[in-house]
mmCIF file of C-alpha atoms and ligand atoms in Angstrom:
data_model
loop_
_atom_site.group_PDB
_atom_site.id
_atom_site.type_symbol
_atom_site.label_atom_id
_atom_site.label_comp_id
_atom_site.label_asym_id
_atom_site.label_seq_id
_atom_site.Cartn_x
_atom_site.Cartn_y
_atom_site.Cartn_z
ATOM 1 C CA UNK A 272 53.883 177.382 128.740
ATOM 2 C CA UNK A 273 54.863 175.288 125.702
ATOM 3 C CA UNK A 274 51.926 174.228 123.560
ATOM 4 C CA UNK A 275 53.449 171.217 121.830
ATOM 5 C CA UNK A 276 51.491 169.989 118.834
ATOM 6 C CA UNK A 277 54.086 168.392 116.565
ATOM 7 C CA UNK A 278 52.568 166.345 113.740
ATOM 8 C CA UNK A 279 55.703 165.794 111.676
ATOM 9 C CA UNK A 280 59.398 165.493 112.319
ATOM 10 C CA UNK A 281 62.761 165.139 110.628
ATOM 11 C CA UNK A 282 63.278 161.439 109.961
ATOM 12 C CA UNK A 283 66.616 161.741 108.181
ATOM 13 C CA UNK A 284 69.160 164.202 106.822
ATOM 14 C CA UNK A 285 71.939 164.151 104.242
ATOM 15 C CA UNK A 286 74.098 166.502 102.240
ATOM 16 C CA UNK A 287 76.541 166.648 99.375
ATOM 17 C CA UNK A 288 79.168 169.188 98.428
ATOM 18 C CA UNK A 289 81.337 168.929 95.321
ATOM 19 C CA UNK A 290 84.948 167.847 95.934
ATOM 20 C CA UNK A 291 86.646 170.951 94.454
ATOM 21 C CA UNK A 292 87.811 173.240 97.286
ATOM 22 C CA UNK A 293 88.322 176.916 96.367
ATOM 23 C CA UNK A 294 90.254 178.919 98.952
ATOM 24 C CA UNK A 295 90.244 182.682 99.422
ATOM 25 C CA UNK A 296 93.762 182.711 97.989
ATOM 26 C CA UNK A 297 92.467 180.965 94.861
ATOM 27 C CA UNK A 298 89.906 183.760 94.427
ATOM 28 C CA UNK A 299 92.526 186.451 94.940
ATOM 29 C CA UNK A 300 94.247 185.130 91.808
ATOM 30 C CA UNK A 301 91.085 185.923 89.815
ATOM 31 C CA UNK A 302 90.162 189.328 91.303
ATOM 32 C CA UNK A 303 91.412 192.059 93.559
ATOM 33 C CA UNK A 304 90.622 190.559 96.963
ATOM 34 C CA UNK A 305 92.473 188.888 99.833
ATOM 35 C CA UNK A 306 92.137 186.092 102.348
ATOM 36 C CA UNK A 307 92.259 188.705 105.096
ATOM 37 C CA UNK A 308 89.387 190.818 103.662
ATOM 38 C CA UNK A 309 87.123 187.817 103.124
ATOM 39 C CA UNK A 310 87.800 186.250 106.547
ATOM 40 C CA UNK A 311 87.411 189.531 108.382
ATOM 41 C CA UNK A 312 84.139 190.547 106.716
ATOM 42 C CA UNK A 313 82.460 187.130 106.431
ATOM 43 C CA UNK A 314 84.358 184.394 108.309
ATOM 44 C CA UNK A 315 84.676 182.378 105.069
ATOM 45 C CA UNK A 316 87.943 180.470 104.504
ATOM 46 C CA UNK A 317 86.980 178.231 101.583
ATOM 47 C CA UNK A 318 83.990 177.014 99.582
ATOM 48 C CA UNK A 319 83.215 174.227 97.085
ATOM 49 C CA UNK A 320 82.661 174.756 93.353
ATOM 50 C CA UNK A 321 80.969 172.114 91.243
ATOM 51 C CA UNK A 322 82.178 170.593 87.990
ATOM 52 C CA UNK A 323 79.941 169.775 85.000
ATOM 53 C CA UNK A 324 78.691 166.545 86.583
ATOM 54 C CA UNK A 325 77.495 168.261 89.781
ATOM 55 C CA UNK A 326 74.386 170.027 88.509
ATOM 56 C CA UNK A 327 71.745 171.204 91.018
ATOM 57 C CA UNK A 328 69.667 168.047 90.413
ATOM 58 C CA UNK A 329 72.721 165.738 90.494
ATOM 59 C CA UNK A 330 73.858 167.126 93.844
ATOM 60 C CA UNK A 331 70.277 166.988 95.091
ATOM 61 C CA UNK A 332 70.130 163.303 94.153
ATOM 62 C CA UNK A 333 73.269 162.516 96.183
ATOM 63 C CA UNK A 334 71.994 164.458 99.216
ATOM 64 C CA UNK A 335 68.539 162.867 98.870
ATOM 65 C CA UNK A 336 69.812 159.287 98.713
ATOM 66 C CA UNK A 337 71.874 159.943 101.864
ATOM 67 C CA UNK A 338 68.855 161.414 103.697
ATOM 68 C CA UNK A 339 66.531 158.585 102.610
ATOM 69 C CA UNK A 340 69.063 156.023 103.904
ATOM 70 C CA UNK A 341 69.494 158.011 107.138
ATOM 71 C CA UNK A 342 65.713 157.818 107.657
ATOM 72 C CA UNK A 343 65.819 154.042 107.134
ATOM 73 C CA UNK A 344 63.538 154.386 104.090
ATOM 74 C CA UNK A 345 63.657 153.438 100.413
ATOM 75 C CA UNK A 346 63.232 155.993 97.601
ATOM 76 C CA UNK A 347 59.820 154.440 96.878
ATOM 77 C CA UNK A 348 58.599 155.572 100.314
ATOM 78 C CA UNK A 349 58.779 159.239 99.218
ATOM 79 C CA UNK A 350 55.466 160.637 97.950
ATOM 80 C CA UNK A 351 56.288 164.355 97.682
ATOM 81 C CA UNK A 352 59.433 166.214 96.583
ATOM 82 C CA UNK A 353 60.015 169.892 97.424
ATOM 83 C CA UNK A 354 63.109 171.582 96.036
ATOM 84 C CA UNK A 355 64.341 175.013 97.104
ATOM 85 C CA UNK A 356 66.879 176.655 94.805
ATOM 86 C CA UNK A 357 67.717 180.054 93.355
ATOM 87 C CA UNK A 358 70.006 178.377 90.813
ATOM 88 C CA UNK A 359 67.613 175.871 89.203
ATOM 89 C CA UNK A 360 68.603 173.154 86.738
ATOM 90 C CA UNK A 361 66.782 175.099 83.969
ATOM 91 C CA UNK A 362 64.347 178.028 83.630
ATOM 92 C CA UNK A 363 61.587 175.374 83.585
ATOM 93 C CA UNK A 364 60.468 172.774 84.561
ATOM 94 C CA UNK A 365 61.318 172.872 88.237
ATOM 95 C CA UNK A 366 64.407 171.142 89.605
ATOM 96 C CA UNK A 367 62.116 168.834 91.634
ATOM 97 C CA UNK A 368 61.018 167.172 88.365
ATOM 98 C CA UNK A 369 64.630 166.574 87.302
ATOM 99 C CA UNK A 370 65.407 165.188 90.752
ATOM 100 C CA UNK A 371 62.337 162.938 90.678
ATOM 101 C CA UNK A 372 63.504 161.434 87.364
ATOM 102 C CA UNK A 373 66.953 160.763 88.825
ATOM 103 C CA UNK A 374 65.408 159.052 91.840
ATOM 104 C CA UNK A 375 63.117 156.976 89.597
ATOM 105 C CA UNK A 376 59.891 158.087 91.280
ATOM 106 C CA UNK A 377 57.368 158.884 88.488
ATOM 107 C CA UNK A 378 53.998 160.004 89.822
ATOM 108 C CA UNK A 379 55.219 161.588 93.061
ATOM 109 C CA UNK A 380 54.171 165.212 93.627
ATOM 110 C CA UNK A 381 56.940 167.710 92.740
ATOM 111 C CA UNK A 382 57.168 171.375 93.639
ATOM 112 C CA UNK A 383 59.881 174.025 93.506
ATOM 113 C CA UNK A 384 59.938 176.722 96.157
ATOM 114 C CA UNK A 385 61.675 179.919 95.026
ATOM 115 C CA UNK A 386 62.619 181.615 98.261
ATOM 116 C CA UNK A 387 66.383 181.925 98.081
ATOM 117 C CA UNK A 388 68.093 181.738 101.489
ATOM 118 C CA UNK A 389 64.827 181.049 103.330
ATOM 119 C CA UNK A 390 63.786 178.438 100.742
ATOM 120 C CA UNK A 391 64.573 175.510 103.007
ATOM 121 C CA UNK A 392 62.510 176.896 105.901
ATOM 122 C CA UNK A 393 59.543 177.718 103.654
ATOM 123 C CA UNK A 394 59.839 174.149 102.291
ATOM 124 C CA UNK A 395 59.977 172.600 105.763
ATOM 125 C CA UNK A 396 56.878 174.566 106.826
ATOM 126 C CA UNK A 397 55.113 173.342 103.665
ATOM 127 C CA UNK A 398 56.207 169.742 104.278
ATOM 128 C CA UNK A 399 55.004 169.965 107.886
ATOM 129 C CA UNK A 400 51.595 171.212 106.694
ATOM 130 C CA UNK A 401 51.370 168.465 104.043
ATOM 131 C CA UNK A 402 52.098 165.729 106.602
ATOM 132 C CA UNK A 403 49.837 167.327 109.235
ATOM 133 C CA UNK A 404 46.897 167.340 106.802
ATOM 134 C CA UNK A 405 47.759 163.844 105.487
ATOM 135 C CA UNK A 406 48.293 165.229 101.995
ATOM 136 C CA UNK A 407 51.688 163.496 102.141
ATOM 137 C CA UNK A 408 53.374 160.874 104.308
ATOM 138 C CA UNK A 409 57.075 161.157 103.501
ATOM 139 C CA UNK A 410 58.225 164.454 102.039
ATOM 140 C CA UNK A 411 61.713 164.857 100.594
ATOM 141 C CA UNK A 412 62.828 168.464 101.135
ATOM 142 C CA UNK A 413 65.960 169.571 99.295
ATOM 143 C CA UNK A 414 67.984 172.773 99.090
ATOM 144 C CA UNK A 415 70.470 172.735 96.217
ATOM 145 C CA UNK A 416 72.599 175.465 94.674
ATOM 146 C CA UNK A 417 75.212 175.855 91.967
ATOM 147 C CA UNK A 418 76.317 179.462 92.409
ATOM 148 C CA UNK A 419 79.731 179.143 90.812
ATOM 149 C CA UNK A 420 78.492 179.200 87.200
ATOM 150 C CA UNK A 421 76.598 182.473 87.784
ATOM 151 C CA UNK A 422 79.008 184.708 89.680
ATOM 152 C CA UNK A 423 80.977 187.701 88.420
ATOM 153 C CA UNK A 424 84.623 186.927 89.128
ATOM 154 C CA UNK A 425 85.818 190.336 87.905
ATOM 155 C CA UNK A 426 86.605 193.150 90.352
ATOM 156 C CA UNK A 427 83.118 194.579 89.815
ATOM 157 C CA UNK A 428 81.498 191.467 91.283
ATOM 158 C CA UNK A 429 83.953 190.784 94.086
ATOM 159 C CA UNK A 430 81.627 191.913 96.908
ATOM 160 C CA UNK A 431 79.214 189.082 95.985
ATOM 161 C CA UNK A 432 81.319 186.367 94.378
ATOM 162 C CA UNK A 433 83.583 185.774 97.394
ATOM 163 C CA UNK A 434 80.580 184.922 99.584
ATOM 164 C CA UNK A 435 78.936 181.989 97.790
ATOM 165 C CA UNK A 436 79.585 178.269 97.390
ATOM 166 C CA UNK A 437 77.886 175.209 95.882
ATOM 167 C CA UNK A 438 76.185 172.322 97.692
ATOM 168 C CA UNK A 439 72.984 170.461 98.468
ATOM 169 C CA UNK A 440 71.153 169.272 101.579
ATOM 170 C CA UNK A 441 68.144 166.989 101.989
ATOM 171 C CA UNK A 442 65.725 166.207 104.815
ATOM 172 C CA UNK A 443 62.986 163.606 105.059
ATOM 173 C CA UNK A 444 59.864 164.828 106.844
ATOM 174 C CA UNK A 445 57.354 162.260 108.066
ATOM 175 C CA UNK A 446 54.695 161.694 110.730
ATOM 176 C CA UNK A 447 55.500 162.094 114.426
ATOM 177 C CA UNK A 448 53.561 159.973 116.884
ATOM 178 C CA UNK A 449 54.728 162.126 119.821
ATOM 179 C CA UNK A 450 53.380 165.753 119.908
ATOM 180 C CA UNK A 451 56.471 166.873 121.843
ATOM 181 C CA UNK A 452 58.846 165.683 119.087
ATOM 182 C CA UNK A 453 58.978 167.348 115.715
ATOM 183 C CA UNK A 454 58.091 170.768 114.313
ATOM 184 C CA UNK A 455 56.580 172.949 117.037
ATOM 185 C CA UNK A 456 56.053 176.128 115.031
ATOM 186 C CA UNK A 457 57.153 178.163 112.030
ATOM 187 C CA UNK A 458 57.065 181.898 111.291
ATOM 188 C CA UNK A 459 57.475 182.967 107.660
ATOM 189 C CA UNK A 460 57.793 186.542 106.378
ATOM 190 C CA UNK A 461 58.686 188.558 103.298
ATOM 191 C CA UNK A 462 58.903 192.189 102.205
ATOM 192 C CA UNK A 463 59.030 192.662 98.445
ATOM 193 C CA UNK A 464 60.038 196.308 98.838
ATOM 194 C CA UNK A 465 63.552 194.900 99.295
ATOM 195 C CA UNK A 466 63.445 192.675 96.190
ATOM 196 C CA UNK A 467 66.074 194.654 94.294
ATOM 197 C CA UNK A 468 68.561 194.796 97.165
ATOM 198 C CA UNK A 469 69.652 191.252 96.285
ATOM 199 C CA UNK A 470 68.676 189.966 92.867
ATOM 200 C CA UNK A 471 69.663 188.864 89.377
ATOM 201 C CA UNK A 472 67.984 191.185 86.830
ATOM 202 C CA UNK A 473 68.534 189.081 83.669
ATOM 203 C CA UNK A 474 67.291 186.921 82.135
ATOM 204 C CA UNK A 475 63.692 187.593 83.106
ATOM 205 C CA UNK A 476 60.288 187.370 81.469
ATOM 206 C CA UNK A 477 59.624 191.036 82.320
ATOM 207 C CA UNK A 478 62.284 192.014 79.752
ATOM 208 C CA UNK A 479 61.057 192.935 76.245
ATOM 209 C CA UNK A 480 61.279 191.989 73.499
ATOM 210 C CA UNK A 481 63.446 189.034 74.532
ATOM 211 C CA UNK A 482 63.847 187.741 78.081
ATOM 212 C CA UNK A 483 67.600 187.147 77.654
ATOM 213 C CA UNK A 484 68.813 190.568 76.438
ATOM 214 C CA UNK A 485 71.932 190.315 74.272
ATOM 215 C CA UNK A 486 73.772 192.961 76.329
ATOM 216 C CA UNK A 487 73.226 191.232 79.699
ATOM 217 C CA UNK A 488 76.912 190.307 79.947
ATOM 218 C CA UNK A 489 78.146 193.780 79.022
ATOM 219 C CA UNK A 490 75.852 195.586 81.457
ATOM 220 C CA UNK A 491 76.443 192.778 84.011
ATOM 221 C CA UNK A 492 72.707 192.362 84.664
ATOM 222 C CA UNK A 493 73.192 188.595 84.370
ATOM 223 C CA UNK A 494 75.124 188.633 87.651
ATOM 224 C CA UNK A 495 73.756 188.914 91.203
ATOM 225 C CA UNK A 496 73.500 192.529 92.413
ATOM 226 C CA UNK A 497 73.629 193.127 96.147
ATOM 227 C CA UNK A 498 73.278 196.082 98.467
ATOM 228 C CA UNK A 499 75.430 194.425 101.135
ATOM 229 C CA UNK A 500 74.727 196.952 103.870
ATOM 230 C CA UNK A 501 70.945 196.773 103.386
ATOM 231 C CA UNK A 502 71.100 192.961 103.520
ATOM 232 C CA UNK A 503 73.252 193.062 106.654
ATOM 233 C CA UNK A 504 70.808 195.436 108.354
ATOM 234 C CA UNK A 505 67.780 193.406 107.265
ATOM 235 C CA UNK A 506 69.289 190.232 108.732
ATOM 236 C CA UNK A 507 70.327 191.802 112.034
ATOM 237 C CA UNK A 508 66.871 193.352 112.495
ATOM 238 C CA UNK A 509 64.512 190.617 111.343
ATOM 239 C CA UNK A 510 66.217 187.419 112.460
ATOM 240 C CA UNK A 511 66.243 188.206 116.204
ATOM 241 C CA UNK A 512 62.609 189.346 115.845
ATOM 242 C CA UNK A 513 61.432 186.186 114.067
ATOM 243 C CA UNK A 514 63.224 183.975 116.606
ATOM 244 C CA UNK A 515 61.406 185.795 119.433
ATOM 245 C CA UNK A 516 58.104 185.539 117.524
ATOM 246 C CA UNK A 517 58.560 181.763 117.098
ATOM 247 C CA UNK A 518 59.335 181.344 120.794
ATOM 248 C CA UNK A 519 56.238 183.318 121.735
ATOM 249 C CA UNK A 520 54.089 181.304 119.331
ATOM 250 C CA UNK A 521 55.279 177.979 120.777
ATOM 251 C CA UNK A 522 55.490 179.021 124.429
ATOM 252 C CA UNK A 523 59.212 178.419 124.766
ATOM 253 C CA UNK A 524 61.922 180.758 126.039
ATOM 254 C CA UNK A 525 65.396 181.596 124.767
ATOM 255 C CA UNK A 526 66.962 179.533 127.566
ATOM 256 C CA UNK A 527 65.124 176.414 126.378
ATOM 257 C CA UNK A 528 66.926 176.376 123.006
ATOM 258 C CA UNK A 529 69.762 173.827 122.901
ATOM 259 C CA UNK A 530 71.080 174.897 119.514
ATOM 260 C CA UNK A 531 70.518 177.720 117.040
ATOM 261 C CA UNK A 532 71.162 176.706 113.432
ATOM 262 C CA UNK A 533 71.101 179.942 111.417
ATOM 263 C CA UNK A 534 71.470 180.423 107.680
ATOM 264 C CA UNK A 535 75.175 180.608 106.877
ATOM 265 C CA UNK A 536 75.583 183.880 104.984
ATOM 266 C CA UNK A 537 78.098 185.713 107.088
ATOM 267 C CA UNK A 538 79.617 184.773 110.438
ATOM 268 C CA UNK A 539 79.546 188.421 111.529
ATOM 269 C CA UNK A 540 75.782 188.544 110.948
ATOM 270 C CA UNK A 541 75.233 185.401 113.030
ATOM 271 C CA UNK A 542 77.450 186.730 115.825
ATOM 272 C CA UNK A 543 75.465 189.968 115.799
ATOM 273 C CA UNK A 544 72.141 188.075 115.931
ATOM 274 C CA UNK A 545 73.299 186.050 118.982
ATOM 275 C CA UNK A 546 74.559 189.227 120.664
ATOM 276 C CA UNK A 547 71.307 191.093 120.061
ATOM 277 C CA UNK A 548 69.302 188.207 121.509
ATOM 278 C CA UNK A 549 71.676 187.697 124.440
ATOM 279 C CA UNK A 550 72.031 184.090 123.248
ATOM 280 C CA UNK A 551 75.192 182.092 124.141
ATOM 281 C CA UNK A 552 77.682 182.118 121.256
ATOM 282 C CA UNK A 553 78.643 178.470 121.895
ATOM 283 C CA UNK A 554 75.080 177.357 121.103
ATOM 284 C CA UNK A 555 75.216 178.789 117.559
ATOM 285 C CA UNK A 556 76.267 176.515 114.676
ATOM 286 C CA UNK A 557 78.795 177.918 112.175
ATOM 287 C CA UNK A 558 80.217 176.089 109.186
ATOM 288 C CA UNK A 559 80.462 178.998 106.757
ATOM 289 C CA UNK A 560 84.260 178.798 107.121
ATOM 290 C CA UNK A 561 84.252 175.649 104.972
ATOM 291 C CA UNK A 562 81.362 176.148 102.550
ATOM 292 C CA UNK A 563 80.597 179.867 102.151
ATOM 293 C CA UNK A 564 76.946 180.741 101.594
ATOM 294 C CA UNK A 565 75.174 177.778 99.979
ATOM 295 C CA UNK A 566 71.807 179.594 100.184
ATOM 296 C CA UNK A 567 68.899 177.081 100.249
ATOM 297 C CA UNK A 568 71.283 174.276 101.266
ATOM 298 C CA UNK A 569 73.070 176.023 104.133
ATOM 299 C CA UNK A 570 70.768 175.231 107.068
ATOM 300 C CA UNK A 571 70.370 171.614 105.951
ATOM 301 C CA UNK A 572 74.140 171.085 105.764
ATOM 302 C CA UNK A 573 74.670 172.746 109.155
ATOM 303 C CA UNK A 574 71.866 170.699 110.732
ATOM 304 C CA UNK A 575 73.274 167.440 109.382
ATOM 305 C CA UNK A 576 76.775 168.247 110.624
ATOM 306 C CA UNK A 577 75.456 169.218 114.074
ATOM 307 C CA UNK A 578 73.650 165.852 114.255
ATOM 308 C CA UNK A 579 76.727 163.984 113.063
ATOM 309 C CA UNK A 580 79.062 165.607 115.590
ATOM 310 C CA UNK A 581 76.628 165.008 118.483
ATOM 311 C CA UNK A 582 75.596 168.635 119.074
ATOM 312 C CA UNK A 583 72.023 167.557 118.301
ATOM 313 C CA UNK A 584 70.689 164.388 119.877
ATOM 314 C CA UNK A 585 67.280 162.945 120.675
ATOM 315 C CA UNK A 586 65.268 165.535 122.626
ATOM 316 C CA UNK A 587 67.336 168.588 121.576
ATOM 317 C CA UNK A 588 65.315 171.762 121.063
ATOM 318 C CA UNK A 589 66.618 173.315 117.846
ATOM 319 C CA UNK A 590 65.813 176.716 116.355
ATOM 320 C CA UNK A 591 66.401 177.223 112.629
ATOM 321 C CA UNK A 592 66.464 180.809 111.343
ATOM 322 C CA UNK A 593 67.105 182.370 107.946
ATOM 323 C CA UNK A 594 67.007 185.615 105.989
ATOM 324 C CA UNK A 595 67.763 186.573 102.441
ATOM 325 C CA UNK A 596 66.747 187.844 99.061
ATOM 326 C CA UNK A 597 63.139 188.899 98.675
ATOM 327 C CA UNK A 598 63.544 190.166 101.345
ATOM 328 C CA UNK A 599 62.449 187.023 103.148
ATOM 329 C CA UNK A 600 63.000 185.812 106.702
ATOM 330 C CA UNK A 601 61.779 182.827 108.694
ATOM 331 C CA UNK A 602 62.299 180.593 111.724
ATOM 332 C CA UNK A 603 61.276 177.067 112.733
ATOM 333 C CA UNK A 604 61.412 175.454 116.152
ATOM 334 C CA UNK A 605 61.650 171.681 116.470
ATOM 335 C CA UNK A 606 62.364 169.032 119.039
ATOM 336 C CA UNK A 607 64.504 166.192 117.745
HETATM 337 C C1 COA B 1 79.318 192.236 101.608
HETATM 338 C C2 COA B 1 79.885 192.700 102.937
HETATM 339 C C3 COA B 1 80.787 191.623 103.522
HETATM 340 C C4 COA B 1 80.679 193.967 102.691
HETATM 341 O O1 COA B 1 81.173 194.446 103.923
HETATM 342 P P1 COA B 1 81.230 196.014 104.209
HETATM 343 O O2 COA B 1 81.971 196.195 105.453
HETATM 344 O O3 COA B 1 79.836 196.529 104.125
HETATM 345 O O4 COA B 1 82.113 196.497 103.015
HETATM 346 P P2 COA B 1 81.845 197.745 102.042
HETATM 347 O O5 COA B 1 80.731 197.400 101.107
HETATM 348 O O6 COA B 1 81.746 198.957 102.873
HETATM 349 O O7 COA B 1 83.160 197.752 101.241
HETATM 350 C C5 COA B 1 84.341 198.132 101.854
HETATM 351 C C6 COA B 1 85.410 198.211 100.806
HETATM 352 O O8 COA B 1 85.785 196.864 100.434
HETATM 353 C C7 COA B 1 85.771 196.747 99.021
HETATM 354 N N1 COA B 1 85.449 195.370 98.663
HETATM 355 C C8 COA B 1 84.231 194.842 98.341
HETATM 356 N N2 COA B 1 84.363 193.532 98.103
HETATM 357 C C9 COA B 1 85.670 193.225 98.292
HETATM 358 C C10 COA B 1 86.417 192.041 98.188
HETATM 359 N N3 COA B 1 85.837 190.857 97.863
HETATM 360 N N4 COA B 1 87.721 192.077 98.462
HETATM 361 C C11 COA B 1 88.326 193.230 98.805
HETATM 362 N N5 COA B 1 87.672 194.398 98.908
HETATM 363 C C12 COA B 1 86.355 194.404 98.641
HETATM 364 C C13 COA B 1 84.743 197.751 98.556
HETATM 365 O O9 COA B 1 84.968 198.101 97.215
HETATM 366 C C14 COA B 1 84.984 198.907 99.515
HETATM 367 O O10 COA B 1 86.092 199.630 99.056
HETATM 368 P P3 COA B 1 86.162 201.252 99.246
HETATM 369 O O11 COA B 1 86.076 201.487 100.734
HETATM 370 O O12 COA B 1 87.478 201.589 98.651
HETATM 371 O O13 COA B 1 84.973 201.763 98.502
HETATM 372 C C15 COA B 1 78.745 193.030 103.956
HETATM 373 O O14 COA B 1 78.034 194.156 103.543
HETATM 374 C C16 COA B 1 77.789 191.888 104.112
HETATM 375 O O15 COA B 1 78.157 190.820 104.599
HETATM 376 N N6 COA B 1 76.522 192.067 103.757
HETATM 377 C C17 COA B 1 75.557 190.971 103.802
HETATM 378 C C18 COA B 1 75.817 190.064 102.635
HETATM 379 C C19 COA B 1 75.044 188.791 102.709
HETATM 380 O O16 COA B 1 74.920 188.190 103.740
HETATM 381 N N7 COA B 1 74.516 188.366 101.552
HETATM 382 C C20 COA B 1 73.808 187.149 101.430
HETATM 383 C C21 COA B 1 72.509 187.230 102.107
HETATM 384 S S1 COA B 1 71.607 185.774 101.992
#
């Protein structure tokens, strides 16, 4: 039996992707790869790369203004800003502070959540808790990533660099007066034993005597390193499990879900997750073809597009699920 106790809900959504489209053929001019290899292994056809004006905070601002308008609010109604990003504006302070300045909201609480591909779900769970406990009233949650300035476009980095794209998504979380509408439950997990299966070694404050070692370009430690097979296995094992756990926690069944909005890392992974669950393929949202993996932004962009094209409407039961570097994995169930 469902045990609905929603205290907060999504009041508005928005997203922004930079205008520059980079196709698989464009990448094959820079490294030894092909449209066929990329499509077959990941489902990706193209992604967006930002220019100098589209920094993580600049894209976050555009996505945020769209989400605030979608919620029928003004920027001044926001009292808390949570930003998820693995590609922050700077080493410090957090991107949320840069975004707050752009939005002209001095005094609002700002927090960065460093959880890579599950960053948006960890942020939504935090926002839900803040609203539930009346710590906050209107929380702006943003996922924003500029991957393109940090990827290795040589042959050595081709397994990673073909997968990622740039973009930002924003959601406004606020009070729900109806316990059946809004966030019904979240399950968050991590296993640091997998930290080095998907990571960027340099720069880092663990490195002595200087956190940005001069040879980090030569030894390629400045670029993301990925054990693709371990990540694939982690996703296919933990995502079905965390979806089932969230259903059990909330008292819902698989058949009740109207739409599954998974993290967009690889279409093959999401197909495998649906197959393992016995969940209908047509109820799974995919947009990785157009954007690649935008990490903390991916679920927000997919959710917004599913709303815009009518796949999500008032009353829809929507499961969000993500996995990624950390390792981390998470799911959230909500009724729109
Ligand atoms: C990365 C991934 C697509 C690779 O697929 P795979 O089937 O495991 O491929 P392999 O690693 O076995 O590589 C197969 C071959 O393709 C080559 N290859 C790797 N990247 C390539 C590219 N971009 N273009 C062409 N060939 C490539 C490899 O060098 C290897 O060649 P070899 O057989 O001569 O050694 C897959 O492991 C994956 O999707 N993992 C999860 C990644 C992910 O989701 N990351 C983000 C998580 S948030």
